[in-house]
XYZ file of C-alpha atoms in Angstrom:
250
model
C 40.055 122.648 85.093
C 39.658 125.611 87.202
C 40.628 125.483 90.858
C 40.190 127.152 94.147
C 43.449 128.136 95.991
C 43.690 129.007 99.642
C 46.976 130.915 99.999
C 48.309 130.785 103.622
C 51.112 133.108 104.752
C 53.606 132.539 107.164
C 55.214 134.475 110.396
C 55.153 138.111 110.480
C 53.119 138.419 107.107
C 49.395 138.881 106.119
C 47.354 137.870 103.271
C 48.479 140.796 101.181
C 51.941 139.080 100.603
C 50.137 136.610 98.095
C 48.500 139.547 96.181
C 50.742 139.194 92.858
C 50.522 135.454 93.179
C 46.869 135.618 93.305
C 46.746 137.980 90.457
C 48.746 135.310 88.456
C 46.513 132.488 89.406
C 43.445 134.572 88.755
C 44.603 135.439 85.028
C 44.150 131.638 84.387
C 40.616 131.659 85.802
C 41.431 130.167 89.029
C 39.823 131.306 92.343
C 42.170 132.577 95.182
C 41.662 133.257 98.793
C 44.289 134.905 100.896
C 43.267 135.047 104.435
C 45.136 137.127 107.029
C 45.791 135.188 110.164
C 44.521 136.528 113.679
C 46.841 139.093 115.024
C 48.320 139.741 111.782
C 46.490 142.955 110.599
C 48.119 146.373 111.436
C 47.181 147.434 114.855
C 45.127 144.284 115.735
C 45.407 142.987 119.411
C 48.122 139.998 119.424
C 48.216 139.100 123.158
C 46.623 135.802 123.841
C 46.669 134.448 120.358
C 47.387 130.736 120.004
C 48.137 128.162 117.419
C 44.337 127.191 117.676
C 43.294 130.549 116.684
C 45.282 130.358 113.352
C 43.844 126.768 112.637
C 40.273 127.991 113.360
C 40.696 130.924 110.909
C 41.893 128.771 108.395
C 39.072 126.195 108.831
C 36.391 128.983 108.432
C 38.090 130.150 105.277
C 37.814 126.363 103.879
C 34.341 126.112 104.858
C 33.357 129.303 103.260
C 34.478 127.875 99.792
C 32.573 125.148 97.806
C 34.203 122.215 96.195
C 37.503 120.577 96.636
C 40.476 122.858 97.601
C 44.067 123.425 96.916
C 45.974 124.715 100.122
C 49.225 126.587 99.687
C 51.341 127.282 102.544
C 54.509 129.562 102.639
C 57.069 129.109 105.525
C 55.085 128.745 108.927
C 51.896 128.459 106.821
C 53.173 124.810 105.785
C 52.178 123.377 109.122
C 49.125 125.465 109.191
C 47.855 123.665 106.153
C 48.610 120.429 107.575
C 46.606 121.133 110.595
C 43.697 122.315 108.401
C 43.913 119.266 106.192
C 43.822 116.934 109.220
C 40.620 118.547 110.062
C 39.052 118.777 106.700
C 40.478 115.978 104.733
C 37.405 115.641 102.531
C 37.496 119.288 101.569
C 41.306 119.251 100.423
C 42.687 117.596 97.426
C 46.166 119.021 97.193
C 48.770 120.670 99.561
C 51.551 122.885 98.142
C 54.562 123.843 100.315
C 56.469 126.880 99.072
C 59.640 126.725 101.269
C 57.518 125.667 104.053
C 57.850 124.057 107.371
C 56.377 120.533 107.394
C 56.276 119.153 110.937
C 55.638 115.742 112.659
C 53.115 115.244 115.269
C 54.295 116.573 118.628
C 56.971 118.917 116.898
C 57.039 122.678 116.847
C 58.670 124.992 114.456
C 61.365 125.703 117.273
C 62.160 121.931 117.028
C 63.318 122.659 113.262
C 65.650 125.653 113.813
C 68.977 126.081 115.632
C 68.529 126.542 119.469
C 70.260 129.802 119.621
C 67.695 131.295 117.195
C 64.886 129.985 119.103
C 66.182 131.206 122.346
C 66.681 134.771 120.838
C 63.201 134.822 119.757
C 61.742 133.737 122.882
C 63.880 136.314 124.777
C 62.635 138.906 122.365
C 58.993 137.939 123.025
C 59.550 137.783 126.672
C 60.530 141.442 126.524
C 57.496 142.535 124.618
C 54.349 143.401 126.542
C 52.141 140.881 124.341
C 54.291 138.008 123.991
C 55.322 138.715 120.372
C 58.634 138.782 118.241
C 59.322 141.921 116.710
C 59.807 142.591 113.011
C 63.893 141.630 112.725
C 64.887 143.728 109.720
C 68.610 142.760 109.878
C 67.502 139.110 109.536
C 65.137 139.804 106.778
C 67.701 141.784 104.916
C 70.575 139.405 105.281
C 68.678 136.082 105.483
C 65.360 136.085 104.003
C 66.052 138.825 101.201
C 69.708 138.584 100.819
C 69.518 138.735 97.110
C 66.983 141.426 96.735
C 67.143 145.171 96.341
C 66.944 147.431 99.247
C 63.866 148.977 97.869
C 62.220 145.503 97.812
C 63.399 144.843 101.341
C 61.972 148.114 102.719
C 58.488 147.457 100.911
C 58.274 144.148 102.694
C 59.678 145.250 106.151
C 57.176 148.132 106.112
C 54.238 145.748 105.850
C 55.119 143.011 108.562
C 53.785 142.973 112.055
C 55.233 141.379 115.374
C 54.685 137.739 115.559
C 53.068 135.997 118.477
C 55.408 133.448 119.829
C 52.933 130.699 120.100
C 52.954 129.950 116.442
C 56.709 128.780 116.784
C 56.572 127.095 120.239
C 53.324 125.155 120.250
C 53.683 121.335 119.575
C 51.440 120.039 116.536
C 48.346 118.223 116.958
C 48.721 116.179 113.866
C 47.661 112.592 114.700
C 44.893 112.939 112.247
C 47.184 114.140 109.357
C 47.344 111.286 106.790
C 49.628 112.600 103.564
C 48.444 109.776 101.578
C 45.022 111.162 101.343
C 46.414 114.163 99.506
C 48.338 115.286 96.337
C 51.419 116.955 97.598
C 53.882 119.157 96.100
C 56.990 121.379 96.709
C 57.717 124.809 95.212
C 61.400 124.980 96.174
C 63.122 128.567 96.196
C 66.771 127.689 95.911
C 68.348 130.705 97.059
C 66.564 130.392 100.369
C 68.991 130.821 103.369
C 66.393 130.556 106.152
C 67.378 127.080 106.738
C 70.359 124.891 106.007
C 70.385 123.666 102.457
C 68.391 120.550 101.676
C 65.926 121.294 104.723
C 62.845 122.230 102.772
C 63.256 119.408 100.349
C 64.022 116.824 103.083
C 60.779 117.912 104.890
C 58.812 117.650 101.639
C 60.426 114.099 100.752
C 59.552 113.051 104.354
C 55.682 113.094 103.761
C 56.032 112.044 100.004
C 55.560 114.962 97.915
C 55.282 113.733 94.244
C 56.124 116.918 92.400
C 58.663 119.429 92.878
C 59.327 122.840 90.789
C 62.754 124.502 91.736
C 62.619 128.310 91.281
C 65.847 130.624 91.522
C 64.414 132.758 94.099
C 64.992 133.503 97.890
C 62.402 133.122 100.835
C 60.333 136.124 99.718
C 60.026 135.227 95.965
C 56.181 135.114 96.589
C 56.510 138.782 97.348
C 59.329 139.949 94.903
C 58.524 137.508 91.861
C 54.914 136.542 92.380
C 54.568 135.514 88.693
C 57.281 132.914 89.126
C 55.877 131.575 92.160
C 52.590 131.359 90.742
C 53.871 129.589 87.619
C 55.550 127.364 89.892
C 52.533 126.499 91.841
C 50.640 125.612 88.548
C 53.414 123.629 87.271
C 53.775 121.614 90.779
C 50.042 121.044 90.939
C 49.917 119.578 87.305
C 52.769 117.410 87.927
C 51.684 115.741 91.113
C 50.301 112.229 91.439
C 46.877 111.892 92.949
C 46.041 109.501 95.792
C 43.411 107.796 93.754
C 45.586 107.055 90.890
C 49.445 107.203 91.363
C 50.002 107.303 87.468
C 47.656 110.234 87.009
C 48.491 113.834 87.412
C 45.956 116.594 87.971
């Protein structure tokens, strides 16, 4: 059965980071949409952008599509697809988290990372003229892409943009998010060092993900090895139990 996937990027990125994954999914006849969030296009104004702007942009992408949708979130895109699913539960059939943050109501991404890291990012944003965190090349090379070539690191870093701080420090409004309404899957890149071991799998288990696919990749696997990530997404979707029938997979 052909599906429509909305692929949601995380911090510093844009919809372009899903291009290879979208090509892979499209090769199987699936439709893909990879929106770029507000403030994430090169040269775009970033001052004043808040979490609500991200959620509105994602809701608009959902409303432009027909039928039931699969939302795929990478990194900070994880809680964005939670927010969107809470507002459009009848339009979404499946949530797929690709090493993504999954948050509880009232929590922010900064609640999930070490305090010295969040304090450093806050200070960096305070030193900017638009409350954004600059692209941190050393962090990307040593933590997000430690197993990748210098060439691949440079390719990614060259496309990233400063990140509005509000994506990280705004508490989530998720009172309406009911994970039992959706099929839930995790694509787990096992070489990821952005969080302590087990953090992404624990977040996914906490909301009842019923399928998990492990990939021998790091945090930016969707950019460096998109075919593997695309294959993982399809396998995770195929292996998930649906809310209507816990013994049936899609």
